Every structure is written in structure tokens, then in C-alpha cells.
PDB file of C-alpha atoms in Angstrom:
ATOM      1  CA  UNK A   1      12.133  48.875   7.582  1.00  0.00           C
ATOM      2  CA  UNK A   2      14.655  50.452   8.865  1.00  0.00           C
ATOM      3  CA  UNK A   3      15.124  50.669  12.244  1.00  0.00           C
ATOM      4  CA  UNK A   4      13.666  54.408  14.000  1.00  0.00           C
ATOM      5  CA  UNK A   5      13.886  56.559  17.285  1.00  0.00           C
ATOM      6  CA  UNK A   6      10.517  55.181  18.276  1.00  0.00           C
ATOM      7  CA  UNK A   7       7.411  52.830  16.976  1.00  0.00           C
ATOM      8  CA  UNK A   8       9.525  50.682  14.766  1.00  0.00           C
ATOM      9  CA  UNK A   9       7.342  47.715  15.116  1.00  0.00           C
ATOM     10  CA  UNK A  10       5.937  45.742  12.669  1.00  0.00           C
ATOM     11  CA  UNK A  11       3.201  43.326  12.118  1.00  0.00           C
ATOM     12  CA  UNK A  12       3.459  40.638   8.858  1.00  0.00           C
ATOM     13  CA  UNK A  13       0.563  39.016   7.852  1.00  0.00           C
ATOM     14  CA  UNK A  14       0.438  36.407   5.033  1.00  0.00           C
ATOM     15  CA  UNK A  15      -2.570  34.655   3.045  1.00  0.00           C
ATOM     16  CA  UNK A  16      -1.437  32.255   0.704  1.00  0.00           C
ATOM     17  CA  UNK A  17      -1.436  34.912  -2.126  1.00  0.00           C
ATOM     18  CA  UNK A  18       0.106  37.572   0.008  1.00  0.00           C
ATOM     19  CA  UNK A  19       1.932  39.145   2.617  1.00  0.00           C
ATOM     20  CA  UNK A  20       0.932  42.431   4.499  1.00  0.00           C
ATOM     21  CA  UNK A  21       3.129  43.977   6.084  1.00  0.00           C
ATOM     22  CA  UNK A  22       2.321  46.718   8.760  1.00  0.00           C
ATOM     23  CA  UNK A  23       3.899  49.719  10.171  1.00  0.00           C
ATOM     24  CA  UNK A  24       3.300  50.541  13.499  1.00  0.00           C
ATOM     25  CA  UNK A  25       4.658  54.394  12.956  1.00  0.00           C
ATOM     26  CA  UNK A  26       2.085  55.842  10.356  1.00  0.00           C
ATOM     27  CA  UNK A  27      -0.166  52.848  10.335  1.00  0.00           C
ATOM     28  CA  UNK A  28       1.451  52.178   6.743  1.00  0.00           C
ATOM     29  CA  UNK A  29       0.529  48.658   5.288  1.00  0.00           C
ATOM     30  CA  UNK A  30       2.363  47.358   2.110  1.00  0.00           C
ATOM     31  CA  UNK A  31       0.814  44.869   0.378  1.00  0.00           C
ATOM     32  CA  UNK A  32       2.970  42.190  -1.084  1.00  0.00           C
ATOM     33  CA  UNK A  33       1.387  39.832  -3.897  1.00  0.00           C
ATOM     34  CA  UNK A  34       3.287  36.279  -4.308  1.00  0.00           C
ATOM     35  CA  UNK A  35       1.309  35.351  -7.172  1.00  0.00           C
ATOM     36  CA  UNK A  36       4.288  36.253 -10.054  1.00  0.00           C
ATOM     37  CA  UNK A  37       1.936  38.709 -11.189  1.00  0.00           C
ATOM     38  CA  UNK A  38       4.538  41.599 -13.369  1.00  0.00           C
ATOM     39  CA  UNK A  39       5.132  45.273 -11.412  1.00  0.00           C
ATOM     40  CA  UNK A  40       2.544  47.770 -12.555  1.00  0.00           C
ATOM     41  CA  UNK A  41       3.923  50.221 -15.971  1.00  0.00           C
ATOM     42  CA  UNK A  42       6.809  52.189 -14.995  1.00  0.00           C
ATOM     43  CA  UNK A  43       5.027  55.283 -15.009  1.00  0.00           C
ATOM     44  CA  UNK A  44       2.690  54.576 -11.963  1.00  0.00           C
ATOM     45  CA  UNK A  45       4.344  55.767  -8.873  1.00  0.00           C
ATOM     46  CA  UNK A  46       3.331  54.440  -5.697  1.00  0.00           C
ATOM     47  CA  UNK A  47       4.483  56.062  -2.219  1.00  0.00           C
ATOM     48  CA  UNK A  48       6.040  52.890  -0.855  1.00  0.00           C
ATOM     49  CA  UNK A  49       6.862  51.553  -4.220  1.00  0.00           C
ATOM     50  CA  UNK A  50       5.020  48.160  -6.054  1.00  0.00           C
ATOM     51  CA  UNK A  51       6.481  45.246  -4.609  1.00  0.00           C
ATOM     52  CA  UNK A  52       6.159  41.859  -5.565  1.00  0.00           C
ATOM     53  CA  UNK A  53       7.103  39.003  -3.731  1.00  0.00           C
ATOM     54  CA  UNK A  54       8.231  34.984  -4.032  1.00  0.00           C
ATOM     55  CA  UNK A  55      10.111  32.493  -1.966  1.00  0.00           C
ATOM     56  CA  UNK A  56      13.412  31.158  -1.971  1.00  0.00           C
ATOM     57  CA  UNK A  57      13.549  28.360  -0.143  1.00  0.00           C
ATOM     58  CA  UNK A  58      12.923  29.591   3.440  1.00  0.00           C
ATOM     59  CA  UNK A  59      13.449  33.121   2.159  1.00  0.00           C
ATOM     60  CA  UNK A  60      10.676  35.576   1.798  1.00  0.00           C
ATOM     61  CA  UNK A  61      12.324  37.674  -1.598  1.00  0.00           C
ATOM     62  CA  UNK A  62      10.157  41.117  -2.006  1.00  0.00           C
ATOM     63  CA  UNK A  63      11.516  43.059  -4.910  1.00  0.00           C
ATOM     64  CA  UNK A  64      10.033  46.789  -4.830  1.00  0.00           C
ATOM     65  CA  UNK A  65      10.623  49.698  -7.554  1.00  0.00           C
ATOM     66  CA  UNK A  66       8.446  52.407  -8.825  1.00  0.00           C
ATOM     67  CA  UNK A  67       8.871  54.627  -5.780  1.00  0.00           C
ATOM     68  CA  UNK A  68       6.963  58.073  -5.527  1.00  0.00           C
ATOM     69  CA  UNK A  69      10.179  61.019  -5.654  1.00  0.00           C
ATOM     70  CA  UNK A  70       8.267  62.394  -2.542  1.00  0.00           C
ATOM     71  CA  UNK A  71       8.636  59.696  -0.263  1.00  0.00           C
ATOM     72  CA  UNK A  72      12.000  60.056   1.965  1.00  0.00           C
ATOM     73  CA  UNK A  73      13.648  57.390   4.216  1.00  0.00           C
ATOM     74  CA  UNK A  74      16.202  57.499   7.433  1.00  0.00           C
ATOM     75  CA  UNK A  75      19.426  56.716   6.757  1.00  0.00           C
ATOM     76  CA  UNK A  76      22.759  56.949   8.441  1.00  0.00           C
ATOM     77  CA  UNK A  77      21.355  60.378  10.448  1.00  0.00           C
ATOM     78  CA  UNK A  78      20.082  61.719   8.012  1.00  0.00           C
ATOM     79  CA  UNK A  79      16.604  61.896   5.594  1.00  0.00           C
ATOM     80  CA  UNK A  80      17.155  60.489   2.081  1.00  0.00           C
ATOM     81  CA  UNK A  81      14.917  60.657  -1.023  1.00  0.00           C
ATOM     82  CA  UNK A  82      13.571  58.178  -2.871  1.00  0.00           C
ATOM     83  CA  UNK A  83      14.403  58.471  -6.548  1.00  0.00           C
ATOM     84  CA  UNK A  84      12.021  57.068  -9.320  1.00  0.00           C
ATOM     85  CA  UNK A  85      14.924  54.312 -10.469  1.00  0.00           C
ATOM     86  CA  UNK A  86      15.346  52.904  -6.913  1.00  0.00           C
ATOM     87  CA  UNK A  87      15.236  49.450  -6.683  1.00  0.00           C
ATOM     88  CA  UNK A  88      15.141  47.528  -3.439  1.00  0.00           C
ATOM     89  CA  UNK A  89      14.780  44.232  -2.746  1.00  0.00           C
ATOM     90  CA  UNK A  90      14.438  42.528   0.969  1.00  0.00           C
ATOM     91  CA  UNK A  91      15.158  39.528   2.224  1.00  0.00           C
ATOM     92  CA  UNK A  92      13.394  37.682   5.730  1.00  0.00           C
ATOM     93  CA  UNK A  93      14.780  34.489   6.898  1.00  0.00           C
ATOM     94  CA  UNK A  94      12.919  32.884   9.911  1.00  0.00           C
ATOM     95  CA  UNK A  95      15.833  31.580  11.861  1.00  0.00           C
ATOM     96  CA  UNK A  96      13.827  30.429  14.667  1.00  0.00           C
ATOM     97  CA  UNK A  97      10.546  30.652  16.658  1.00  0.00           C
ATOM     98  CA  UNK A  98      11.870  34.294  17.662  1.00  0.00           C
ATOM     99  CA  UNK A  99      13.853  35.540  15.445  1.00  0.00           C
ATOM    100  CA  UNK A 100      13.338  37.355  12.142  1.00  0.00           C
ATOM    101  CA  UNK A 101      16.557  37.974   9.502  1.00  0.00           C
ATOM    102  CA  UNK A 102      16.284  41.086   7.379  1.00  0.00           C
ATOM    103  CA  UNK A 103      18.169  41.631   5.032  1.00  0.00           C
ATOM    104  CA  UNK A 104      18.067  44.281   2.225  1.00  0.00           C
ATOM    105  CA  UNK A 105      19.944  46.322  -0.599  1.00  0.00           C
ATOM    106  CA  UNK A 106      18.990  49.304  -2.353  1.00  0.00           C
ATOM    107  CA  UNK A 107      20.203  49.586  -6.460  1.00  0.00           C
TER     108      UNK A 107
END
């Protein structure tokens, strides 16, 4: 989600038991189940990670570990790896009819 050179748009989508959200670069979708459901065993490896999601008061919370070690990320001018142990959780605040907060950190 973080911001590219070009086609950094995104679309978010939510059903009452999910959110999808989709990348316009890649046509990437990540699923996000709000249901409390557990992450999948620590062994499966998923490309953009298993993320799980809940609310915190107006605060969309997606917690996401269990990265692939080939996936790689933009960062500060330069690509970065995902490691198996990362841990990243987001945060999206609506602040108003046309504005989105994002907010994440990476463990």
C-alpha cells in the first residue's frame, strides 16, 4: 500500500464478512475476512501474506503475517524482501466523505 511511481490506486470493497481490497498495479486483490476466524498454520505461505481483519471503533485493524520470502516491497528507494516472521498490521480511518487515513507498521 505503499505509495508507487505509477498505478497506485486502489479499490476497497466490503461485504459484511469481508473486505477486498484491490490493486490497480498487478490487478492484486487481498482478501480480508472480519469474521475472527484464526490465521492459517504458520507453515502456509501466502504471497501477500493471510490477513485477518476487525474494527476498532471507526478503525478498519487488518493484521497480516505469513508472507511468501519471494514477495518484495518499495521502500525508501529501494526493493525490500519480505521475510517469513514479518508482521504488519494496517490501520484505515475514514476521516471524511474524501478522505482515507492509512496507517501501518511493520514488526
Amino acid at each position: 500500500m505503499i505509495p508507487n511511481i505509477c498505478n497506485a490506486n486502489y479499490q476497497i470493497l466490503q461485504t459484511p464478512t469481508h473486505v477486498v481490497i484491490v490493486m490497480e498495479m498487478i490487478h492484486e486483490a487481498r482478501i480480508v475476512p472480519l469474521s475472527g476466524q484464526p490465521h492459517a498454520a504458520d507453515d502456509i505461505r501466502q504471497w501477500l501474506g493471510d490477513a485477518r481483519g476487525y474494527w476498532d471503533g471507526d478503525t478498519l485493524v487488518v493484521e497480516t503475517r505469513s508472507f511468501a520470502d519471494k514477495a518484495h516491497f518499495w521502500w525508501v528507494n529501494a526493493w525490500r524482501a519480505t521475510r517469513p516472521n514479518l508482521r504488519l498490521v494496517e490501520r484505515f480511518t475514514r476521516v471524511d466523505a474524501e478522505t482515507l487515513e492509512y496507517a501501518f507498521s511493520m514488526e
